[in-house]
CSV table of N, CA and C in Angstrom, one decimal:
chain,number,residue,atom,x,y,z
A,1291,UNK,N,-6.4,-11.1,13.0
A,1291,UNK,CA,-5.9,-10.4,11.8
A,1291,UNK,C,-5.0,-9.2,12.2
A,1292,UNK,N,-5.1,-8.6,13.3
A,1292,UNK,CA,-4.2,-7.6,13.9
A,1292,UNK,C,-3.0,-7.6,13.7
A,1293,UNK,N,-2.6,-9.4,14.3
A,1293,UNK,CA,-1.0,-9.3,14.0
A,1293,UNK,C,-0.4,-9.9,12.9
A,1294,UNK,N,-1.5,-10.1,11.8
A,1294,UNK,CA,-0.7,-9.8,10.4
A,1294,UNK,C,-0.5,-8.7,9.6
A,1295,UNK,N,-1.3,-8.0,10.3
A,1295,UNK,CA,-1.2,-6.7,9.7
A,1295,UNK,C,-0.2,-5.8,9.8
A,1296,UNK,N,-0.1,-6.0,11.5
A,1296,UNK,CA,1.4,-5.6,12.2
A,1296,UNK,C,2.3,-6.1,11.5
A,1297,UNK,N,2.6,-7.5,11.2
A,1297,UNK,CA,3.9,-8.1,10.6
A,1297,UNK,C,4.1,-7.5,9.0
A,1298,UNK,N,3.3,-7.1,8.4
A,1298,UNK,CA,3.0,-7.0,7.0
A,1298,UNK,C,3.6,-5.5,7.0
A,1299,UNK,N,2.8,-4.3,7.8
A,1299,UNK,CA,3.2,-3.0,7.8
A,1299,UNK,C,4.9,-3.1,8.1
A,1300,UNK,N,5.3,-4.0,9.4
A,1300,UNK,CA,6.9,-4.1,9.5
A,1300,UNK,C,7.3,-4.5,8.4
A,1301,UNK,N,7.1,-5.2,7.8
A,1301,UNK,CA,7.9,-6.3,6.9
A,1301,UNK,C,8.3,-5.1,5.6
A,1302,UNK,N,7.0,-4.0,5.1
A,1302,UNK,CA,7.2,-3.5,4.2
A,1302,UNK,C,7.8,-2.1,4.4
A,1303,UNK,N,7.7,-1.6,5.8
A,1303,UNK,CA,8.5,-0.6,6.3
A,1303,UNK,C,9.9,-0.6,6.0
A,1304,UNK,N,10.1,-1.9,6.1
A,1304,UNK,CA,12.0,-1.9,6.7
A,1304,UNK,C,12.3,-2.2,5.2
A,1305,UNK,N,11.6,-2.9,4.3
A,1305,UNK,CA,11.9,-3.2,3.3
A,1305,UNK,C,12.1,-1.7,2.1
A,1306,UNK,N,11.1,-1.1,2.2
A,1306,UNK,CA,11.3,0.5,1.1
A,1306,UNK,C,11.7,1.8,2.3
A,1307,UNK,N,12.7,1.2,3.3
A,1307,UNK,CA,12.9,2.2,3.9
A,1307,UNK,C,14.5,2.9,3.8
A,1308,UNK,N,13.9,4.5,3.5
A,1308,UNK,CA,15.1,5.4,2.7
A,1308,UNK,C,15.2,5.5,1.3
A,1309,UNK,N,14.3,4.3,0.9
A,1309,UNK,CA,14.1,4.8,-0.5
A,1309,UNK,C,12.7,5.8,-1.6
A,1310,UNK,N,13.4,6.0,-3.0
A,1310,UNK,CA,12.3,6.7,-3.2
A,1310,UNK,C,11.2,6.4,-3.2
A,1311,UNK,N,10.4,6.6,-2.4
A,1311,UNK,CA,8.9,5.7,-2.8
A,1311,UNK,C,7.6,6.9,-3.4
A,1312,UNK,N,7.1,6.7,-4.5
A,1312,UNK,CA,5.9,7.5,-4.6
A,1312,UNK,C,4.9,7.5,-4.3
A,1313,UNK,N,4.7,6.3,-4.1
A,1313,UNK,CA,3.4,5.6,-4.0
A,1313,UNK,C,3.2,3.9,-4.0
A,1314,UNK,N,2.7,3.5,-3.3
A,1314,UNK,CA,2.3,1.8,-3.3
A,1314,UNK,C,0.5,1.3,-3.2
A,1315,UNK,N,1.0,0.3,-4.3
A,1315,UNK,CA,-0.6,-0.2,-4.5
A,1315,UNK,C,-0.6,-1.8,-3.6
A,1316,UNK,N,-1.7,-2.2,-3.2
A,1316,UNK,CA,-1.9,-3.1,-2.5
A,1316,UNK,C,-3.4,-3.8,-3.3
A,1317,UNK,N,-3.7,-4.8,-2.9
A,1317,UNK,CA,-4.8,-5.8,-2.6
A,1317,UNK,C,-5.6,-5.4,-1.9
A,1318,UNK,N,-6.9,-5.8,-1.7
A,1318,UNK,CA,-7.6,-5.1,-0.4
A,1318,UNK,C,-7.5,-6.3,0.3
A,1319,UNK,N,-6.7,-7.1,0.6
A,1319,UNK,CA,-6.5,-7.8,1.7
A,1319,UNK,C,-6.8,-7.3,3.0
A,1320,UNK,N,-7.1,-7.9,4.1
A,1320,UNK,CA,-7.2,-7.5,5.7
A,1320,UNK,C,-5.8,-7.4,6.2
A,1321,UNK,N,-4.6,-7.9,5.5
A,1321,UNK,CA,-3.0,-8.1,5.8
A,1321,UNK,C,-2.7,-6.4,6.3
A,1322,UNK,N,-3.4,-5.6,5.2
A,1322,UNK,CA,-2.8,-4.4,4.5
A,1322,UNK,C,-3.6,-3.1,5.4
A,1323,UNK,N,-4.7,-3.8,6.1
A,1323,UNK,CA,-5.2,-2.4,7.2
A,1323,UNK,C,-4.6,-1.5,7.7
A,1324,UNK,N,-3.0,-1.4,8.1
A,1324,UNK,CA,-2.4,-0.3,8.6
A,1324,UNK,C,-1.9,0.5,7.4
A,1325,UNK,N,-2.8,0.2,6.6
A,1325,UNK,CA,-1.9,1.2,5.6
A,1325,UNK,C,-2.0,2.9,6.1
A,1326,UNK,N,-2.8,3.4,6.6
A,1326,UNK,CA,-2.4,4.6,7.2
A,1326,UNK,C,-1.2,5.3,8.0
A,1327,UNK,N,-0.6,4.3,8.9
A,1327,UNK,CA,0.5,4.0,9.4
A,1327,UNK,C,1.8,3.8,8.4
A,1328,UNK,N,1.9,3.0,7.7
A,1328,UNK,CA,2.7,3.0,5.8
A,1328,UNK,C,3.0,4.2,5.9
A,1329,UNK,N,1.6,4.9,5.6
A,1329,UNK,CA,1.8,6.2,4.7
A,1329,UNK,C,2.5,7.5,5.4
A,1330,UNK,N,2.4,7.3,6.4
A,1330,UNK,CA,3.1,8.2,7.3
A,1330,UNK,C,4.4,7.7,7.9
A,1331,UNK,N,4.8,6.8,7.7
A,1331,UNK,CA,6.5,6.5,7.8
A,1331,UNK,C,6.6,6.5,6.9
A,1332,UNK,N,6.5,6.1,6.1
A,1332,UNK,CA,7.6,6.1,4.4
A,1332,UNK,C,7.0,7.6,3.9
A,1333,UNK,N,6.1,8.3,4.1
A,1333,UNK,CA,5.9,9.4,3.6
A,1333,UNK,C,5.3,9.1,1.6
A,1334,UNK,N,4.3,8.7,2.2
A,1334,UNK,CA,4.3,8.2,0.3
A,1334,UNK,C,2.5,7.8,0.9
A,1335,UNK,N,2.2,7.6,-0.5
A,1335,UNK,CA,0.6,7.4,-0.8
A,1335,UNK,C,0.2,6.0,-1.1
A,1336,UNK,N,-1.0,5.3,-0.7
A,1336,UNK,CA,-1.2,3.8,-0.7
A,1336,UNK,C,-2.6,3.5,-1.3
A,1337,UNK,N,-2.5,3.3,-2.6
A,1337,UNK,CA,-4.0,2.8,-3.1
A,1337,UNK,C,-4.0,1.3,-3.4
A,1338,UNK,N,-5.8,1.2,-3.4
A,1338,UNK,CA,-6.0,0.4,-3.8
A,1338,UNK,C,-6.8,-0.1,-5.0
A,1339,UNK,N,-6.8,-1.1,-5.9
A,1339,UNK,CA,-7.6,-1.0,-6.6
A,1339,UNK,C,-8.8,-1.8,-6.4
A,1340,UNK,N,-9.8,-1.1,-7.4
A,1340,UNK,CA,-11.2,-1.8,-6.7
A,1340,UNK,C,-11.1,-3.7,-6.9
A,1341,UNK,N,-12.3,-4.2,-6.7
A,1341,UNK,CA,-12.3,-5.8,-6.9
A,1341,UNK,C,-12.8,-5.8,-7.9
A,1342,UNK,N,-11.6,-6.8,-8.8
A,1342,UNK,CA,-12.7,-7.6,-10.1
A,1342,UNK,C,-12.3,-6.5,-11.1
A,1343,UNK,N,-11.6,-5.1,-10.8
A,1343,UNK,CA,-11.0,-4.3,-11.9
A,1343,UNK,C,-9.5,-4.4,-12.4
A,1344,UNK,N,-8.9,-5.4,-12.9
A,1344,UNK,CA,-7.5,-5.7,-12.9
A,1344,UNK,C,-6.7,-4.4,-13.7
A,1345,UNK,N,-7.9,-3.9,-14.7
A,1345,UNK,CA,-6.7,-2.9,-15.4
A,1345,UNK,C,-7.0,-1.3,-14.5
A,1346,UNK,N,-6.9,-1.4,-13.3
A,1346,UNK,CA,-6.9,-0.3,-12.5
A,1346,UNK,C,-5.4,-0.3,-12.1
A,1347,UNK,N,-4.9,-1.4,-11.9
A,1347,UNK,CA,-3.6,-1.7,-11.2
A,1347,UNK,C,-2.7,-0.3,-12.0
A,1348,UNK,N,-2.5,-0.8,-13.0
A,1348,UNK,CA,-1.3,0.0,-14.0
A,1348,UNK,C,-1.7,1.8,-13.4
A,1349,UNK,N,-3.0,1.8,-13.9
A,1349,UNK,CA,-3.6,2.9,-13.4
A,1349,UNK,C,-3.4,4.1,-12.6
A,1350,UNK,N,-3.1,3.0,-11.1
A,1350,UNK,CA,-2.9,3.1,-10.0
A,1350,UNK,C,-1.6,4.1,-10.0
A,1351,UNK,N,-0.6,2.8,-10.1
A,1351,UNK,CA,1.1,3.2,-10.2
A,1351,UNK,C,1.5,4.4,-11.3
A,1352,UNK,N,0.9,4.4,-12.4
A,1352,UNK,CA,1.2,5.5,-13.1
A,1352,UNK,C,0.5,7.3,-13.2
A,1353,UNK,N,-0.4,7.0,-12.6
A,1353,UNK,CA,-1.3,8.5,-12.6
A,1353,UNK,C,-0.7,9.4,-12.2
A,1354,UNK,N,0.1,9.3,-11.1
A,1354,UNK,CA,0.2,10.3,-10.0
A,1354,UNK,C,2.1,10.8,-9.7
A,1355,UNK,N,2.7,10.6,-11.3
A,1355,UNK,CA,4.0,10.7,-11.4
A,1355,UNK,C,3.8,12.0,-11.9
């Protein structure tokens, strides 16, 4: 699972990089474990929402503007 994680953190780095990001929500997938690493290159915050709560999502993305 290591090196999906690694491809997933690259893949989403290069993709919001330079732009404004506030914040990104994720899945609790195992894909998504470097999110710590995320959060400290793009400079932005990474939640997630719990399992089985779908109206957390909106939640998520809007609270913290």
């Amino acid at each position: 699972m290591k090196r999906a994680a690694d491809a997933t953190r690259d893949v989403v780095e290069k993709l919001l990089e330079g732009l404004p990001v506030k914040s990104i929500r994720f899945d609790n997938g195992s894909e998504f474990s470097e999110f710590r690493q995320l959060e400290e290159h793009l400079h932005t915050l990474v939640y997630f929402a719990e399992p089985y709560k779908p109206w957390q999502w909106g939640t998520n993305e809007n609270a913290y503007y």
